[in-house]
PDB file of C-alpha atoms in Angstrom:
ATOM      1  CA  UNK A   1     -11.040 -30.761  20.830  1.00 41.00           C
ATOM      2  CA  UNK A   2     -13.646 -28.669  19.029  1.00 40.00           C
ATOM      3  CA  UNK A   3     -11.350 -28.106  16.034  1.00 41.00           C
ATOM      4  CA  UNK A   4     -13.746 -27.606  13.185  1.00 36.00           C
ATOM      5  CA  UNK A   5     -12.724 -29.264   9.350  1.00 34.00           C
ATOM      6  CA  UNK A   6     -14.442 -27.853   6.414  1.00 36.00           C
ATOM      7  CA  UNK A   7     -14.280 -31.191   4.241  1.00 26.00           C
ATOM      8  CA  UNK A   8     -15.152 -29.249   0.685  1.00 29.00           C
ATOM      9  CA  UNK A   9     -12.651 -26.308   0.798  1.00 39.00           C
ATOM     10  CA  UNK A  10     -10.709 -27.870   3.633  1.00 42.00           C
ATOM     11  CA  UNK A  11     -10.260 -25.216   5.805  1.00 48.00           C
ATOM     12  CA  UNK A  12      -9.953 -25.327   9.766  1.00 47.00           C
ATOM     13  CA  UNK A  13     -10.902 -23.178  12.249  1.00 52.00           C
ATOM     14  CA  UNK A  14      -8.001 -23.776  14.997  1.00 48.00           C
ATOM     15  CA  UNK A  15      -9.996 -21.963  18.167  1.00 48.00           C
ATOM     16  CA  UNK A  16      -8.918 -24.072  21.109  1.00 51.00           C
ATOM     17  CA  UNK A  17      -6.335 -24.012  23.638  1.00 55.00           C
ATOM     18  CA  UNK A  18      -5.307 -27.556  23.487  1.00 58.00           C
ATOM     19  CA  UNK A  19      -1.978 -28.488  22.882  1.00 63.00           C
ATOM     20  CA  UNK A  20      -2.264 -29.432  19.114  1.00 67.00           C
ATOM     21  CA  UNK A  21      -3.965 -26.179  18.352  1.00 69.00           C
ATOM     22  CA  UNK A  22      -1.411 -23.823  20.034  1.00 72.00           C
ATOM     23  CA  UNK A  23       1.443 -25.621  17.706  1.00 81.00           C
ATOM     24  CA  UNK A  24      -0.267 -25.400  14.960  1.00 79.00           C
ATOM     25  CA  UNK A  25      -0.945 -21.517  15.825  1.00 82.00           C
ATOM     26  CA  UNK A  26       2.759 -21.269  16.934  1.00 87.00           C
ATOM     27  CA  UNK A  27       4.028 -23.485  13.652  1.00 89.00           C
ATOM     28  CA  UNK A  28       2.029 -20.877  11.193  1.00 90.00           C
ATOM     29  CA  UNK A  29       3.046 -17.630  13.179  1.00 92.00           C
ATOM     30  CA  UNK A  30       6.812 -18.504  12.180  1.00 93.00           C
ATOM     31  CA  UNK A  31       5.233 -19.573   8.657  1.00 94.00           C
ATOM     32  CA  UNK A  32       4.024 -15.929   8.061  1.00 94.00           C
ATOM     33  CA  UNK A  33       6.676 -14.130   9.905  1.00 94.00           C
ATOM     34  CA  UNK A  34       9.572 -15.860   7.354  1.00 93.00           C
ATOM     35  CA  UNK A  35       6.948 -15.102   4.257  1.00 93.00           C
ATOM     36  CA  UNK A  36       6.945 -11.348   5.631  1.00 92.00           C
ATOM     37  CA  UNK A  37      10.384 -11.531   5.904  1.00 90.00           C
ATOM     38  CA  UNK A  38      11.650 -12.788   2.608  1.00 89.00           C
ATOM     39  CA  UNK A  39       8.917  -9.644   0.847  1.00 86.00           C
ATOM     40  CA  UNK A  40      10.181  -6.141   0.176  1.00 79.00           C
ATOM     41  CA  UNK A  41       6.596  -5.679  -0.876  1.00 82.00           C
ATOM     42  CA  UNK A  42       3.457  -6.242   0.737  1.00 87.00           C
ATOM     43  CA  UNK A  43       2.312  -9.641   0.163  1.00 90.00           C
ATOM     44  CA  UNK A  44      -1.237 -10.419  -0.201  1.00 93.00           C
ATOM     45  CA  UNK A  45      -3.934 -12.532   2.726  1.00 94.00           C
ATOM     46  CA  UNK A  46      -4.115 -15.109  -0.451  1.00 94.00           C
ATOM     47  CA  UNK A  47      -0.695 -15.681  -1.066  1.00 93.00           C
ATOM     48  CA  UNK A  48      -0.118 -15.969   2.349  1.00 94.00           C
ATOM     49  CA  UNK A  49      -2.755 -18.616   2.201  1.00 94.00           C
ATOM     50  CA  UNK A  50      -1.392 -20.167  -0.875  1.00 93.00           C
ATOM     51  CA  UNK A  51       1.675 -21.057   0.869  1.00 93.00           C
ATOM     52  CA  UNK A  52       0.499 -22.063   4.693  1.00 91.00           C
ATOM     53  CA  UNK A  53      -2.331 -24.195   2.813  1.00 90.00           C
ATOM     54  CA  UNK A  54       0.433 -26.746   1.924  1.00 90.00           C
ATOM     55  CA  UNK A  55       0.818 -27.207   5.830  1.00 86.00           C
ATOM     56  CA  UNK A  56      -2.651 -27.187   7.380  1.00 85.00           C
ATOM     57  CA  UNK A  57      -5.282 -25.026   5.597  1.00 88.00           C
ATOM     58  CA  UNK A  58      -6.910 -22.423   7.441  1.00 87.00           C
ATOM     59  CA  UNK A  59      -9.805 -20.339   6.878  1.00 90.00           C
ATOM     60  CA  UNK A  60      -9.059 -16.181   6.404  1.00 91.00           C
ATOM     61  CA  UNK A  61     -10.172 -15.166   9.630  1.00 92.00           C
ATOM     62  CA  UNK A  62      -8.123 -17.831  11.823  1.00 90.00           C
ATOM     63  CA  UNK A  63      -5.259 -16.568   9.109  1.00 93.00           C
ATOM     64  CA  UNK A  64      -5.906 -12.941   9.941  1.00 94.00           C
ATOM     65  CA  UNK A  65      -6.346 -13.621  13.729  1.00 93.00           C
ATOM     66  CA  UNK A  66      -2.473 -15.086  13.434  1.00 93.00           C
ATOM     67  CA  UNK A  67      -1.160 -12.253  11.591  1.00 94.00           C
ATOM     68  CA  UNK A  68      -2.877 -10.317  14.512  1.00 95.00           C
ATOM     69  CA  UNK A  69      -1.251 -12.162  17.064  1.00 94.00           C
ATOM     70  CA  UNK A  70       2.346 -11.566  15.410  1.00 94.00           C
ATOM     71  CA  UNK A  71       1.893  -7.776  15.184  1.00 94.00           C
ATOM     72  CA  UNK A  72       1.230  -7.797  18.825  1.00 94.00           C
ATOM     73  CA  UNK A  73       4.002 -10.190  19.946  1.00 93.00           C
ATOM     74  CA  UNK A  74       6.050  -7.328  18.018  1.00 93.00           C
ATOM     75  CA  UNK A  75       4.473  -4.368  19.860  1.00 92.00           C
ATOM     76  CA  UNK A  76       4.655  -6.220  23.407  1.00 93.00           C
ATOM     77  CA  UNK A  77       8.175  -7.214  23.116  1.00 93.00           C
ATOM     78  CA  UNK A  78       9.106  -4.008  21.466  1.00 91.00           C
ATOM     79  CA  UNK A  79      10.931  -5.130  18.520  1.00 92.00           C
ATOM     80  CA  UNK A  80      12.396  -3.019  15.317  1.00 90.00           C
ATOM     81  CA  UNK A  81      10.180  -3.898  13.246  1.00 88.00           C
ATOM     82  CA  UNK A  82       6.213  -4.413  12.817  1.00 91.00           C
ATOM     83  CA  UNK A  83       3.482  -5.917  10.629  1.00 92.00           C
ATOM     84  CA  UNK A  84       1.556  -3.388   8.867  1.00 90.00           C
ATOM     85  CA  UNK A  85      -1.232  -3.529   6.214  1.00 89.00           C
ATOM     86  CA  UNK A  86      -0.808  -1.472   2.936  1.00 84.00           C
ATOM     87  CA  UNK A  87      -1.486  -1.671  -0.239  1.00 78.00           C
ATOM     88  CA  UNK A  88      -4.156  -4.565   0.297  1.00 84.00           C
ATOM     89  CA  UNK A  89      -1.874  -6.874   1.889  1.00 90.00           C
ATOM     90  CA  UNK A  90       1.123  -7.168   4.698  1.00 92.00           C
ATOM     91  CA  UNK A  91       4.832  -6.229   5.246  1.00 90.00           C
ATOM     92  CA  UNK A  92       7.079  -5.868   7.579  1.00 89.00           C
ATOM     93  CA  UNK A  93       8.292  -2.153   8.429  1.00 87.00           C
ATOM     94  CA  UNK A  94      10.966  -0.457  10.717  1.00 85.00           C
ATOM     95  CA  UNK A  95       9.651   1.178  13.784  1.00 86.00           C
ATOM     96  CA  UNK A  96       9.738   5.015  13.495  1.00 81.00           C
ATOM     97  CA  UNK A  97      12.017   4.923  16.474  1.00 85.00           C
ATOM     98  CA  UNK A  98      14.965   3.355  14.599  1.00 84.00           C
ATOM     99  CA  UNK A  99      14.041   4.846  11.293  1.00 78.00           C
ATOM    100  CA  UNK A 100      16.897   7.795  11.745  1.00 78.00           C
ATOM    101  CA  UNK A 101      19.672   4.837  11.533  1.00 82.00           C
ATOM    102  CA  UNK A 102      18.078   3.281   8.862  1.00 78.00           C
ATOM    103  CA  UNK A 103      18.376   6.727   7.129  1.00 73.00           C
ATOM    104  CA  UNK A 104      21.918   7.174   8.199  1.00 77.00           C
ATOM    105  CA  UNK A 105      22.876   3.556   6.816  1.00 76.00           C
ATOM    106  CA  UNK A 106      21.406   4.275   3.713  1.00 64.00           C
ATOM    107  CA  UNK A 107      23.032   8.380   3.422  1.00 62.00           C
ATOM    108  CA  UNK A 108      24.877   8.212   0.261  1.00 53.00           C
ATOM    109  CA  UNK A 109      21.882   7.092  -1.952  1.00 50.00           C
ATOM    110  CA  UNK A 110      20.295   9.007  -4.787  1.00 47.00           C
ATOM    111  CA  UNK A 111      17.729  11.473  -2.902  1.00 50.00           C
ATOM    112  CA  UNK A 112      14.417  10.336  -4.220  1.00 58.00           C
ATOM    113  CA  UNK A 113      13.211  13.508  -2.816  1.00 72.00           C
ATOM    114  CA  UNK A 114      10.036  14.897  -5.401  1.00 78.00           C
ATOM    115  CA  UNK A 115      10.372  18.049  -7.030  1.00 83.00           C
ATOM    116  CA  UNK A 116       7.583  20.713  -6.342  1.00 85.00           C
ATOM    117  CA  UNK A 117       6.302  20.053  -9.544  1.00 88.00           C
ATOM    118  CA  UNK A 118       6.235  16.664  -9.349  1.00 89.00           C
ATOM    119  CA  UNK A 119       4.172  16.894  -6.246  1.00 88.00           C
ATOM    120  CA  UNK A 120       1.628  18.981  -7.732  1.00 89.00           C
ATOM    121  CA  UNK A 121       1.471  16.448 -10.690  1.00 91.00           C
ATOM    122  CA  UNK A 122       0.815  13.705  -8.354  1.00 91.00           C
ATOM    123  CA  UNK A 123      -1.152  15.430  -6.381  1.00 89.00           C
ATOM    124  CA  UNK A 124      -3.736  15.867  -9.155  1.00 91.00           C
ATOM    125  CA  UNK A 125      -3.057  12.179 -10.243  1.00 93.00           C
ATOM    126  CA  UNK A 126      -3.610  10.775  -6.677  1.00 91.00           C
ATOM    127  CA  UNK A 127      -7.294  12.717  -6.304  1.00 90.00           C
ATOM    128  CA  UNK A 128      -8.461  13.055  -9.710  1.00 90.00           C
ATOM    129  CA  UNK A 129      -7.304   9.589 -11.150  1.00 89.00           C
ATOM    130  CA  UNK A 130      -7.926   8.113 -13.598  1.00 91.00           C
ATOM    131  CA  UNK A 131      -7.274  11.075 -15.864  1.00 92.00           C
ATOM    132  CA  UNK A 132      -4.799  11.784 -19.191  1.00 92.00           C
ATOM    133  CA  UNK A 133      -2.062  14.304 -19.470  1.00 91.00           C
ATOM    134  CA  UNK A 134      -4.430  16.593 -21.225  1.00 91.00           C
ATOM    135  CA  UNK A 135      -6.694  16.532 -17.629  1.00 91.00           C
ATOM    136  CA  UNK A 136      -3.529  17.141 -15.682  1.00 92.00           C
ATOM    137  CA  UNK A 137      -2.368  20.191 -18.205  1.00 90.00           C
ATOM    138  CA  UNK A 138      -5.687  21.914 -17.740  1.00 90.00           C
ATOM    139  CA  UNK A 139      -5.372  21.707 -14.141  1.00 88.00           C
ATOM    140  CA  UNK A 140      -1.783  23.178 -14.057  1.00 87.00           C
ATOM    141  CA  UNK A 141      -1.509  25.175 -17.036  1.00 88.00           C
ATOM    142  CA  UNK A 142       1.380  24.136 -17.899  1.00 89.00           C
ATOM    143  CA  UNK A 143       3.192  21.128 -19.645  1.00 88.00           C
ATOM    144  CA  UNK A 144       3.398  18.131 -18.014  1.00 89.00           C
ATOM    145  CA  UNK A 145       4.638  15.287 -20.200  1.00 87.00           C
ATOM    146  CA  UNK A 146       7.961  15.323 -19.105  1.00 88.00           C
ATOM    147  CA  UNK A 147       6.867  15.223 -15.523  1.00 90.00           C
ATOM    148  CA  UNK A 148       4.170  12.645 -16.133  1.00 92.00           C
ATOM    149  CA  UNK A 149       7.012  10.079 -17.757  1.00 89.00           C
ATOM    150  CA  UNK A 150       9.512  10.831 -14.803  1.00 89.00           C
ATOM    151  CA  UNK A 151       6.630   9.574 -12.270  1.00 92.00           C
ATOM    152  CA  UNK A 152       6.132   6.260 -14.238  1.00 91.00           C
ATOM    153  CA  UNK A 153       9.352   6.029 -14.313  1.00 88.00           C
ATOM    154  CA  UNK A 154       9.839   6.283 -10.560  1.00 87.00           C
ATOM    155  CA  UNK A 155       7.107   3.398 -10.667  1.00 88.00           C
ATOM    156  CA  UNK A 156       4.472   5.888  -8.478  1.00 90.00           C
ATOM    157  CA  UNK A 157       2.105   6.823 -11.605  1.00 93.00           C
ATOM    158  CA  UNK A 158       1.094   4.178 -14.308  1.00 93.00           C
ATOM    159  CA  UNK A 159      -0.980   3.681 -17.627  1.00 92.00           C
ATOM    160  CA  UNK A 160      -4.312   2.118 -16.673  1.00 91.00           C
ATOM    161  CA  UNK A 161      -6.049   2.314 -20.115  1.00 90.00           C
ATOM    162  CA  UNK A 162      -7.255   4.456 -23.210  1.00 88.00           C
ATOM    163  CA  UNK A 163      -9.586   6.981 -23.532  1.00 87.00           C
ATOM    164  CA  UNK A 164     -11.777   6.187 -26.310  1.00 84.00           C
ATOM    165  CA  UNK A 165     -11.444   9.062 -28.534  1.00 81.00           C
ATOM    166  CA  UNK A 166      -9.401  10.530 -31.145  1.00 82.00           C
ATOM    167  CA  UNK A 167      -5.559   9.267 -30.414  1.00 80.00           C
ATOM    168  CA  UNK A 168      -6.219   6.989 -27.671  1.00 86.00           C
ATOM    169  CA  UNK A 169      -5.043   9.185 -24.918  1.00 88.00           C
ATOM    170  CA  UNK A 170      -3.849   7.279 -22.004  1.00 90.00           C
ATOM    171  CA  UNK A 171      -5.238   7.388 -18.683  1.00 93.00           C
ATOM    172  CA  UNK A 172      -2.654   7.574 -15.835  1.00 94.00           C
ATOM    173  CA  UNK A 173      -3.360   6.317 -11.851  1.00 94.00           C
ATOM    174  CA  UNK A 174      -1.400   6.129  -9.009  1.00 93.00           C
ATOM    175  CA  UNK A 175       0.215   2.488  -8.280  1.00 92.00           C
ATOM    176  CA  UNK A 176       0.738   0.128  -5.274  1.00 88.00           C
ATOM    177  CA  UNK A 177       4.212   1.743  -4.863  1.00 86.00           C
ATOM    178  CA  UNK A 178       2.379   5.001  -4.133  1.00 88.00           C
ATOM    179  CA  UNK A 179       0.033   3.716  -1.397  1.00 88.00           C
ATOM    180  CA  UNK A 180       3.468   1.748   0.582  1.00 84.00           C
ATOM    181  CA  UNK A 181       5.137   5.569  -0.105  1.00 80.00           C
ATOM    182  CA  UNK A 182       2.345   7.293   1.669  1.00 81.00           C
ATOM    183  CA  UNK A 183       1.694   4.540   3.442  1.00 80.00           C
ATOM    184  CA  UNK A 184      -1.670   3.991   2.373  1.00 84.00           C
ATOM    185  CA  UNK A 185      -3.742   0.734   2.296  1.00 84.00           C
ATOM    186  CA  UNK A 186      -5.540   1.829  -0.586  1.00 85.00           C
ATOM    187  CA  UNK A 187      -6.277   4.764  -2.561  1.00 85.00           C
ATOM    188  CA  UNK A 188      -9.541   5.634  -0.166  1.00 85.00           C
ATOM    189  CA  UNK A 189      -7.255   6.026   2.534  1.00 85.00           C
ATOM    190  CA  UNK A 190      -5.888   9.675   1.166  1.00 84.00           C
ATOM    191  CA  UNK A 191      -6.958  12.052   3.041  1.00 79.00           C
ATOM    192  CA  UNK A 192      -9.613  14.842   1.852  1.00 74.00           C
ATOM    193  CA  UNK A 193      -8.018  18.080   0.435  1.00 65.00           C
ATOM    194  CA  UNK A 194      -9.617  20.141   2.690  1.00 60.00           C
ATOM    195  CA  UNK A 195      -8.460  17.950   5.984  1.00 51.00           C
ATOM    196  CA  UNK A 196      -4.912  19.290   7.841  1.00 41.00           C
ATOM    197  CA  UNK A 197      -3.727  15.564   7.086  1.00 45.00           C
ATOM    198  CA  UNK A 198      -3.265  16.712   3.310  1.00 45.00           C
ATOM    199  CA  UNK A 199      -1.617  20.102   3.872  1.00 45.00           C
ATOM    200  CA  UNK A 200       2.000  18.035   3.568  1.00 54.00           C
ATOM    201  CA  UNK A 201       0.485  16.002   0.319  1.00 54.00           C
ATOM    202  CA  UNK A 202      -1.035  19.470  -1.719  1.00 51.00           C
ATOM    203  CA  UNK A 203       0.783  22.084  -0.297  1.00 53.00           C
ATOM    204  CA  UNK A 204       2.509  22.898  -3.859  1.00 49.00           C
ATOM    205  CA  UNK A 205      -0.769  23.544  -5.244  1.00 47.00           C
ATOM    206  CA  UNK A 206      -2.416  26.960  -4.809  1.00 47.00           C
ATOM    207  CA  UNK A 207      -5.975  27.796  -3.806  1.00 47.00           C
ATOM    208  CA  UNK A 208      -7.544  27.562  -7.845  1.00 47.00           C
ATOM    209  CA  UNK A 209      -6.116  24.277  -7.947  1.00 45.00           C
ATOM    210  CA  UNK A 210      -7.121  22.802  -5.065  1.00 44.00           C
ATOM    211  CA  UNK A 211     -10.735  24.071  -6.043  1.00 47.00           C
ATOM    212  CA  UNK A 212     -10.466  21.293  -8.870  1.00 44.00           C
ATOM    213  CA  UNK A 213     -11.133  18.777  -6.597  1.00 45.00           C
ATOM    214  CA  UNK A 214     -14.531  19.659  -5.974  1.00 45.00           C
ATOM    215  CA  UNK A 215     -15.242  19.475  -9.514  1.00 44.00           C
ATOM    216  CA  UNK A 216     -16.163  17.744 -12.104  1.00 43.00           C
ATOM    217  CA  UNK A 217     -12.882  15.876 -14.129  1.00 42.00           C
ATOM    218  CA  UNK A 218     -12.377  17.329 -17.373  1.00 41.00           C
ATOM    219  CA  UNK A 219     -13.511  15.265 -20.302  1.00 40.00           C
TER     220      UNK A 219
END
């Protein structure tokens, strides 16, 4: 067995066939799935680590290969439900084919549906970020206090820091709950505002304020 033990961060590379290494593969894979399972949020490679550590510690990339290998077992058997990575970690997701039923279960909900103008305010906040309320106003012409607090409030926009200048303005940024609504592994992944992909995303905004985003943020 050419099972490899790292003796100062005691980590091991499981990369043979044998019978001890396809258990422990097997014994983690269930590991993972239940962790992915038991998260309504995606759940970091570390904590994943944290936890399956306890059992037999593995290095990232033999961790990563398993998490591979249970994302296909879920494509080739055609299950409900897949691993994806957002949001600089992993969850588990419905299938697009089933998500009409999940939409029908849940109905009679509030419709978190986004107002135009909320749209266009995170639109500016998702591409020009981080920026303060003043930025966004001078973008939009328009007030947008009320619309900046309702985002926070629907936990998509958040207070990242202070502008050092007179009043401490704060800045705002999109949040990890943005990038799993868009379903975005990180904020890079947006596409550009010139690309088709971001008609959907800025199509509240008309053509002066899209030409923002080739400039310079306001100060």
């Amino acid at each position: 067995m050419n099972t490899s033990i790292n003796i100062f961060e005691k980590e091991v590379d499981v990369v043979d066939d044998d019978a001890e290494s396809i258990n422990v593969r097997v014994t983690m894979k269930r590991v993972v799935e239940a962790l992915l399972f038991s998260c309504n949020e995606p759940i970091s490679l570390e904590r994943i680590r944290n936890v399956t550590d306890t059992i037999c510690p593995l290095s990232p990339k033999v961790l990563k290969d398993i998490i591979a290998e249970l994302r296909s077992d879920y494509e080739r058997l055609q299950m409900s439900f897949r691993v994806e990575e957002l949001s600089g970690g992993y969850i588990l997701t419905t299938t697009k084919r089933y998500s009409q039923y999940i939409a029908l279960l849940h109905s009679g909900r509030r419709s978190e549906k986004l107002s135009r103008a909320a749209t266009e305010v995170l639109a500016i906040v998702a591409y020009r970020q981080p920026l303060t309320r003043v930025n966004v106003e001078a973008i939009r012409g328009v007030d947008s206090s009320g619309i900046l607090a309702s985002l926070v409030d629907r936990g998509l926009v958040e207070v990242v820091g202070k502008v050092e200048a007179p009043g401490r303005p704060s800045l705002y940024a999109t949040t990890k709950k943005f990038l799993r609504h868009f379903n975005l592994n990180n904020i890079k992944d947006l596409p550009q505002p010139e690309s088709v992909a971001a008609v959907d995303f800025l199509k509240p905004m008309n053509n002066d304020q899209l030409s923002v985003f080739n400039e310079e943020a306001p100060q």
